[in-house]
PDB file of C-alpha atoms in Angstrom:
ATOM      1  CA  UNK H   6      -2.117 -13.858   3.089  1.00 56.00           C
ATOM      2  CA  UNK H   7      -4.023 -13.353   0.022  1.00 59.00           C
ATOM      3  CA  UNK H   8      -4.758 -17.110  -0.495  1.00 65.00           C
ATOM      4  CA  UNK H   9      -6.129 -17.581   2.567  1.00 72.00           C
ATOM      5  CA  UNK H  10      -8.840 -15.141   2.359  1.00 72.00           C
ATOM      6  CA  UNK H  11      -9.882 -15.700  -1.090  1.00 74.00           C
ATOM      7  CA  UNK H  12      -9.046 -19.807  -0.680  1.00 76.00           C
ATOM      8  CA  UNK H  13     -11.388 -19.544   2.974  1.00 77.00           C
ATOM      9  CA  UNK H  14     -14.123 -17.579   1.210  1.00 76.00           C
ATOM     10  CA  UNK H  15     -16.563 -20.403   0.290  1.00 77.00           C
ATOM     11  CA  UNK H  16     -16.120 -21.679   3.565  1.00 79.00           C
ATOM     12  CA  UNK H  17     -16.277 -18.115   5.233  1.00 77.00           C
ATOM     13  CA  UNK H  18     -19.816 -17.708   3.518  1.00 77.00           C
ATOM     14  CA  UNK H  19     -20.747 -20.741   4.163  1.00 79.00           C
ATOM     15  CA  UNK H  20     -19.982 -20.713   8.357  1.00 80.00           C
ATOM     16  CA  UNK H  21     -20.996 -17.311   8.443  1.00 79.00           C
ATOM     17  CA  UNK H  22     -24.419 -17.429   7.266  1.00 78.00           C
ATOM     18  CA  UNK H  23     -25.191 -20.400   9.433  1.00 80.00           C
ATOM     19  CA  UNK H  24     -24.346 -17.620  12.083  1.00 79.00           C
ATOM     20  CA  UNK H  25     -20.900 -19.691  13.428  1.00 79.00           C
ATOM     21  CA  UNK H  26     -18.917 -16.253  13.875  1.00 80.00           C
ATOM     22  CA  UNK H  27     -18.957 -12.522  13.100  1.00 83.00           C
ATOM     23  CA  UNK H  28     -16.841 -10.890  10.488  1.00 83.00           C
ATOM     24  CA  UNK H  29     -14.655  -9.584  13.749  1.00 88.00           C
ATOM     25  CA  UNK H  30     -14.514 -12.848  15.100  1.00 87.00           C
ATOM     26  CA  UNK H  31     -12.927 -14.340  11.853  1.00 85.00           C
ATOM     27  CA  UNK H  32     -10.953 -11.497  10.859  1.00 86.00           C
ATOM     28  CA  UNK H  33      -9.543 -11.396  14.513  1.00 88.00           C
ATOM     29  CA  UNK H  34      -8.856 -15.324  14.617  1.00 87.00           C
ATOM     30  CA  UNK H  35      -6.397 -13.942  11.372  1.00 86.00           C
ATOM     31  CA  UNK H  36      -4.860 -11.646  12.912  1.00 89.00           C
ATOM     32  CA  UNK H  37      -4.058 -12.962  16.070  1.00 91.00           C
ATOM     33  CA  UNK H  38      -2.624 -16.162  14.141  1.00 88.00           C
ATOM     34  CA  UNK H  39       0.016 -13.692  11.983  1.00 87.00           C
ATOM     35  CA  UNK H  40       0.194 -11.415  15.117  1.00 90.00           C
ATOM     36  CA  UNK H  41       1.866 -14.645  17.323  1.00 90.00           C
ATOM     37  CA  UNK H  42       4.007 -15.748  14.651  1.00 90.00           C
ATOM     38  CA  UNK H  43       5.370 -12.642  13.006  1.00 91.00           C
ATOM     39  CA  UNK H  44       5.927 -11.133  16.680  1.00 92.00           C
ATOM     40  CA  UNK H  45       8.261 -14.080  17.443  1.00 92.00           C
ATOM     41  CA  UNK H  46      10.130 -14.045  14.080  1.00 94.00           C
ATOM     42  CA  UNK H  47       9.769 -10.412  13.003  1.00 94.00           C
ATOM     43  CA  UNK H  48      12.262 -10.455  16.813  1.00 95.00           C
ATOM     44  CA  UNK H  49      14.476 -13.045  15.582  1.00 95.00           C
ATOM     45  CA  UNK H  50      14.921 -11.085  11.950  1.00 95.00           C
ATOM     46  CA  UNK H  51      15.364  -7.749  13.128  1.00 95.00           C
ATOM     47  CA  UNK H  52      17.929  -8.724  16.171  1.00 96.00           C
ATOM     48  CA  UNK H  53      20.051 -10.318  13.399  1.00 96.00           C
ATOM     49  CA  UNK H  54      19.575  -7.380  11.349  1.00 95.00           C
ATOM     50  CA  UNK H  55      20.005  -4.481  13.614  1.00 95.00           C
ATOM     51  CA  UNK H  56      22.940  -6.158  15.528  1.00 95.00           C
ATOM     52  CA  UNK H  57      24.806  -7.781  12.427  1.00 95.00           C
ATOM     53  CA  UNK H  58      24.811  -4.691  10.517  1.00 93.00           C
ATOM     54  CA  UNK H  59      25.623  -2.649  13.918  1.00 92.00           C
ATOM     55  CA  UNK H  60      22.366  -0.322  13.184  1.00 92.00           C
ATOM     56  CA  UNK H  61      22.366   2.624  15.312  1.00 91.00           C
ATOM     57  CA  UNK H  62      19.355   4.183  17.170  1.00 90.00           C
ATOM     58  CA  UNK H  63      16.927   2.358  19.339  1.00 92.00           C
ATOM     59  CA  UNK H  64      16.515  -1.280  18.998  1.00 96.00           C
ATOM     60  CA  UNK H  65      13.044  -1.225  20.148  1.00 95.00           C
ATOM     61  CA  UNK H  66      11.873   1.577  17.574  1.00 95.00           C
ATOM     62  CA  UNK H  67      13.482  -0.660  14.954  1.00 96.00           C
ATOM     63  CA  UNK H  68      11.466  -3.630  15.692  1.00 96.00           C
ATOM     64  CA  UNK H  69       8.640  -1.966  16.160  1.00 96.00           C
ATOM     65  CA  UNK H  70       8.563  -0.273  12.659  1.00 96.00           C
ATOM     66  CA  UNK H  71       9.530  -3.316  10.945  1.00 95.00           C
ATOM     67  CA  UNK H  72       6.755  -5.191  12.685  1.00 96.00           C
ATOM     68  CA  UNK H  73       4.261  -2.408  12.063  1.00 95.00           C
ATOM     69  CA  UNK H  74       4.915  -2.492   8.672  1.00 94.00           C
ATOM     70  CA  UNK H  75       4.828  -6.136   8.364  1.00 94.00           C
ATOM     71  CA  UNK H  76       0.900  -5.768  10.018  1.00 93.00           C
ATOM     72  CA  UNK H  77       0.131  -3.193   7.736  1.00 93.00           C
ATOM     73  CA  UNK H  78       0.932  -5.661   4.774  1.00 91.00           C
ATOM     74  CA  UNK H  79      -0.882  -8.224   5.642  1.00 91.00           C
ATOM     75  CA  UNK H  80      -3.921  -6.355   6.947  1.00 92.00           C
ATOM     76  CA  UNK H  81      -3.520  -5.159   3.334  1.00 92.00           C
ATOM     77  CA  UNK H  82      -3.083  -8.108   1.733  1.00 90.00           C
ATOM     78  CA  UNK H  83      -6.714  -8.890   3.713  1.00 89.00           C
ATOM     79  CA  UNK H  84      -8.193  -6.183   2.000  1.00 90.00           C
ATOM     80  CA  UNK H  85      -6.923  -6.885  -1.557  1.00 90.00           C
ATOM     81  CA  UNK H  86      -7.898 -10.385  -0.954  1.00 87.00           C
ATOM     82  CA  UNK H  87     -11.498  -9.454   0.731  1.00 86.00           C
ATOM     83  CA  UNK H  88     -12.130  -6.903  -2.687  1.00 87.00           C
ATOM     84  CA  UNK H  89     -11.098  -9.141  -5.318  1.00 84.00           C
ATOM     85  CA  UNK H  90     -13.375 -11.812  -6.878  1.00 82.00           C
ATOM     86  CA  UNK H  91     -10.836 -14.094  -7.850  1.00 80.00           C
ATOM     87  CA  UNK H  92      -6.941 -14.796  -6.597  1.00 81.00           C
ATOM     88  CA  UNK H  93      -5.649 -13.588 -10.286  1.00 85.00           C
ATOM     89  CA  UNK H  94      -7.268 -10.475  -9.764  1.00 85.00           C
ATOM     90  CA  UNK H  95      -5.891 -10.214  -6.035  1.00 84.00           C
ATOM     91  CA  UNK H  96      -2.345 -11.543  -7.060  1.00 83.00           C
ATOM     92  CA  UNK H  97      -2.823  -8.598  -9.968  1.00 89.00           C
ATOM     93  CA  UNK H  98      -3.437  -5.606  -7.675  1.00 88.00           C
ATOM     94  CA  UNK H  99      -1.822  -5.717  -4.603  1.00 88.00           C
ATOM     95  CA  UNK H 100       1.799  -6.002  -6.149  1.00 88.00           C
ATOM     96  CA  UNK H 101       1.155  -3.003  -8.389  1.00 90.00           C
ATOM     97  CA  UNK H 102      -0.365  -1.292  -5.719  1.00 90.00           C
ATOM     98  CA  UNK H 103       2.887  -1.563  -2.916  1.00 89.00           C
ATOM     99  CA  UNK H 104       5.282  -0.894  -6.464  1.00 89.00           C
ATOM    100  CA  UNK H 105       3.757   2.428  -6.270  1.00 87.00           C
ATOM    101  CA  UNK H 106       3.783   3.027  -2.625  1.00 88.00           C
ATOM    102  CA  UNK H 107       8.019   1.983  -3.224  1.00 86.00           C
ATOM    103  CA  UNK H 108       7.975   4.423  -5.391  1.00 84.00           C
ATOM    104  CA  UNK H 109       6.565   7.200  -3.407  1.00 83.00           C
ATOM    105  CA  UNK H 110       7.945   6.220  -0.088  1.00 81.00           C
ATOM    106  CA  UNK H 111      10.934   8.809  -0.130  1.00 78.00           C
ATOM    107  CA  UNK H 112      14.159   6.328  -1.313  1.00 81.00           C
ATOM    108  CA  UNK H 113      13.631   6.217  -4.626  1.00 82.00           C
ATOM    109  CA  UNK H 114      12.333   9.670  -5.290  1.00 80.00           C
ATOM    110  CA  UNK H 115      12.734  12.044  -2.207  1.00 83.00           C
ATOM    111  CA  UNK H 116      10.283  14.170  -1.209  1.00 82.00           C
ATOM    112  CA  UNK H 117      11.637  17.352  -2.735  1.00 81.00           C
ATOM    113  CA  UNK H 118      11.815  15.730  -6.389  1.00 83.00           C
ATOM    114  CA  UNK H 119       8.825  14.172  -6.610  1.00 84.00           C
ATOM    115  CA  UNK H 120       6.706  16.058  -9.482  1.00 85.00           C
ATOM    116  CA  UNK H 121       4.404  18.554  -7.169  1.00 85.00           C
ATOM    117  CA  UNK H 122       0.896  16.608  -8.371  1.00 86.00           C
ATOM    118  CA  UNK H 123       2.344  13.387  -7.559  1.00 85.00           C
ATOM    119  CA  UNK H 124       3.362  14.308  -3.693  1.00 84.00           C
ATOM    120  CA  UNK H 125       0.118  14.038  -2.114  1.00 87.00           C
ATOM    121  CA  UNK H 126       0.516  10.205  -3.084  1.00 87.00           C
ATOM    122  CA  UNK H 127       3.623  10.184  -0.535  1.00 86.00           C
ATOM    123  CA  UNK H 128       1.263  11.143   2.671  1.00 88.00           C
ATOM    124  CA  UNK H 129      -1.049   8.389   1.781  1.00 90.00           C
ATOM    125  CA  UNK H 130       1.706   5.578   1.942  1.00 91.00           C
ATOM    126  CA  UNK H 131       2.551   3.900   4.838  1.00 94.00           C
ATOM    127  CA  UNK H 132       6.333   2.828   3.843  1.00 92.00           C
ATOM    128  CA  UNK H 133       6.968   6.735   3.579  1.00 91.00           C
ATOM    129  CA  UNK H 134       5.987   6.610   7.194  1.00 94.00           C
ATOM    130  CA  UNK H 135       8.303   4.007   8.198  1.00 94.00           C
ATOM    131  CA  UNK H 136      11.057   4.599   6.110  1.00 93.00           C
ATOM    132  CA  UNK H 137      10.966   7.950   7.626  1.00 92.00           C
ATOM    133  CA  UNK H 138      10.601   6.325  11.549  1.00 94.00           C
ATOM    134  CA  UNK H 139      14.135   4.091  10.259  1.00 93.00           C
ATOM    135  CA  UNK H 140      16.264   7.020   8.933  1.00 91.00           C
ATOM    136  CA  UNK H 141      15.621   9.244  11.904  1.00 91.00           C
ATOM    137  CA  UNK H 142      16.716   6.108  14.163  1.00 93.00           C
ATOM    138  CA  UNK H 143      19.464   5.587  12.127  1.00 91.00           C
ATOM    139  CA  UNK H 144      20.890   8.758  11.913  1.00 90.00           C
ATOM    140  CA  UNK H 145      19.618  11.081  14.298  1.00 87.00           C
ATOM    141  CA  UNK H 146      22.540  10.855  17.098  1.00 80.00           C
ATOM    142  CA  UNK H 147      25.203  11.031  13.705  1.00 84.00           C
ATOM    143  CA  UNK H 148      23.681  12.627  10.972  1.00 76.00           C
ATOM    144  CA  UNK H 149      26.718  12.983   8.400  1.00 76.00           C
ATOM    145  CA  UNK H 150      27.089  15.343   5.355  1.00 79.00           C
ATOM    146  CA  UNK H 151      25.706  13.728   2.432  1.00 81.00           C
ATOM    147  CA  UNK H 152      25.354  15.746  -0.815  1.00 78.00           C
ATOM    148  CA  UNK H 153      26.266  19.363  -1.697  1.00 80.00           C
ATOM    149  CA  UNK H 154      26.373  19.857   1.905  1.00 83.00           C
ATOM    150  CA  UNK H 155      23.141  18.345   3.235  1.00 82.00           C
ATOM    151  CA  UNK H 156      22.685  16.085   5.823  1.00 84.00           C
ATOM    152  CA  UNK H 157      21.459  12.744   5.419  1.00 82.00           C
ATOM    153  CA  UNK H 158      18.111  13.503   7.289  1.00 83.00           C
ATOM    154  CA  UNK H 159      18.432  16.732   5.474  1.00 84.00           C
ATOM    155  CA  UNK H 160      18.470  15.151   1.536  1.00 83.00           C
ATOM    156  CA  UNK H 161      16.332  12.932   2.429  1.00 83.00           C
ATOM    157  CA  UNK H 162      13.534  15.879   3.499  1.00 84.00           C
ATOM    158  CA  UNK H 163      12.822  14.270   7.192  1.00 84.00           C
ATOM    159  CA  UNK H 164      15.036  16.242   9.441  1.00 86.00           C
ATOM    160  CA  UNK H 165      13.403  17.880  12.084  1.00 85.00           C
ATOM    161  CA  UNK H 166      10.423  14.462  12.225  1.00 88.00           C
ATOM    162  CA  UNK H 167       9.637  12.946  15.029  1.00 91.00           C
ATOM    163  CA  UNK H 168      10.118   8.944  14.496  1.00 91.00           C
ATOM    164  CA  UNK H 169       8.017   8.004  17.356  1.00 95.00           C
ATOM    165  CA  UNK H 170       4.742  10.293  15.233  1.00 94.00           C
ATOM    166  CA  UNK H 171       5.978   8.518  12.336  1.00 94.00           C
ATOM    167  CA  UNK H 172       5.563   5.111  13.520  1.00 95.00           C
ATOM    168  CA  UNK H 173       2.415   6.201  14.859  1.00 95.00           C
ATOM    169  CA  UNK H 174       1.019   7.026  11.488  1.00 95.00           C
ATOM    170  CA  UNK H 175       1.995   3.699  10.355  1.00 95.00           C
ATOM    171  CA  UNK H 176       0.363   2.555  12.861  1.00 95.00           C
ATOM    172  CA  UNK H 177      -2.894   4.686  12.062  1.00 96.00           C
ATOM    173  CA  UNK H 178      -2.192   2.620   8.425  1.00 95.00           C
ATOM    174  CA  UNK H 179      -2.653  -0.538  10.308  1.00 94.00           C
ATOM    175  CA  UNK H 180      -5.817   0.497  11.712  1.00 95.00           C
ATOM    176  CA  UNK H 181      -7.371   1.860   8.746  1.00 96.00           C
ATOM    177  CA  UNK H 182      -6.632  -1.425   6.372  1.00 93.00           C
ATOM    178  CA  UNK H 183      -7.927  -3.421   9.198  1.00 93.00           C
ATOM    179  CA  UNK H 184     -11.090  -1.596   9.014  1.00 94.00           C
ATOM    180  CA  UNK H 185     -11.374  -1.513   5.129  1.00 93.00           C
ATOM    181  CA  UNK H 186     -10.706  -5.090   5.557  1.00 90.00           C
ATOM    182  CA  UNK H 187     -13.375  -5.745   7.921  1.00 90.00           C
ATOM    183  CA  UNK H 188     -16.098  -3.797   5.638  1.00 92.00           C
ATOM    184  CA  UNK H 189     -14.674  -5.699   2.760  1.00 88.00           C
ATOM    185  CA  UNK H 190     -15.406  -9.357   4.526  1.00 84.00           C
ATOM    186  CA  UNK H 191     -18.823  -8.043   5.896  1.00 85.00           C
ATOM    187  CA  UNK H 192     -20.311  -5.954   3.058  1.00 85.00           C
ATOM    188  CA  UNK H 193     -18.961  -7.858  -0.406  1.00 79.00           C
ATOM    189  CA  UNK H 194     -20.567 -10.679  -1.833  1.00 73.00           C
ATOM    190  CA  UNK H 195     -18.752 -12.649  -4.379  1.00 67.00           C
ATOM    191  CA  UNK H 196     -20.453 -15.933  -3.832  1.00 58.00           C
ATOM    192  CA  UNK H 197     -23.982 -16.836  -2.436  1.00 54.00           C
ATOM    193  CA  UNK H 198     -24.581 -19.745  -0.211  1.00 48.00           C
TER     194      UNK H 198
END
């Protein structure tokens, strides 16, 4: 995803100045490529998944949140790519950037141990958001004791969440890196014509 953008962008200038497309019109000619092929496979992969490991919950929800998230990576992979100057400095941030958001996202640290001026960081992430939207499918019908009597859901700090808002917010994520992405690809300059 990253090569693409910053591969295309010589090009990109180029067409676009000559007034081929719009920034919408290429951005959207992106997406709707990824769109058709990860909504096919992202299918395939989660059937296997959900079915072979005998997930519990909704099958739908589970698709939905994996393919979500899979959007909201490569609509942020577009926005890395659309910032960055070079594909070093792309291939530099946006791995750092996700470590943190895996980090943050609940797993690792849950949301009751992470240090109070580093929780604000956890609203901001999208993989909190789906994590969240997974667990609740997972476990919300059977939600066994975990630790020192706690619930899964419970340790975890998500019981009582609504996965369907959850995947919404992810989906807000979506939105919101498509439009940084957008104003990336119409208002940088890295290269003049």
């Amino acid at each position: 995803y990253v090569p693409a953008i910053v591969l295309e962008r010589g090009l990109y200038v180029r067409e676009r100045n000559d007034g081929l497309y719009q920034v919408v019109t290429y951005l959207a000619a992106k997406m709707f490529d990824e769109l058709a092929i990860n909504a096919v496979v992202s299918v395939i992969i989660a059937a296997v998944a959900f079915y072979g490991i005998q997930l519990q919950g909704s099958f739908a929800l589970f698709w939905l949140t994996y393919f979500c998230t899979l959007i909201c990576g490569i609509v942020l992979a577009y926005t890395v790519a659309a910032l960055s100057p070079t594909m070093d400095v792309a291939n530099a941030l946006l791995p750092v950037y996700v470590t943190t958001l895996l980090f943050f996202g609940g797993f690792l640290f849950t949301y009751d141990a992470m240090p109070p001026w580093w929780k604000w960081y956890s609203y901001i992430n999208p993989l909190r958001y789906a994590w969240t939207a997974l667990m609740i499918n997972q476990f919300e019908g059977k939600d066994p004791i975990f630790l020192n009597g706690k619930t899964v859901l419970q340790y975890y700090g998500v019981h009582g969440q609504s996965k369907w808002a959850n995947l919404g917010y992810l989906c807000c994520f979506c939105a919101f890196f498509l439009v940084c992405a957008w104003a990336a690809l119409k208002y940088k300059r890295y290269s003049q014509r």
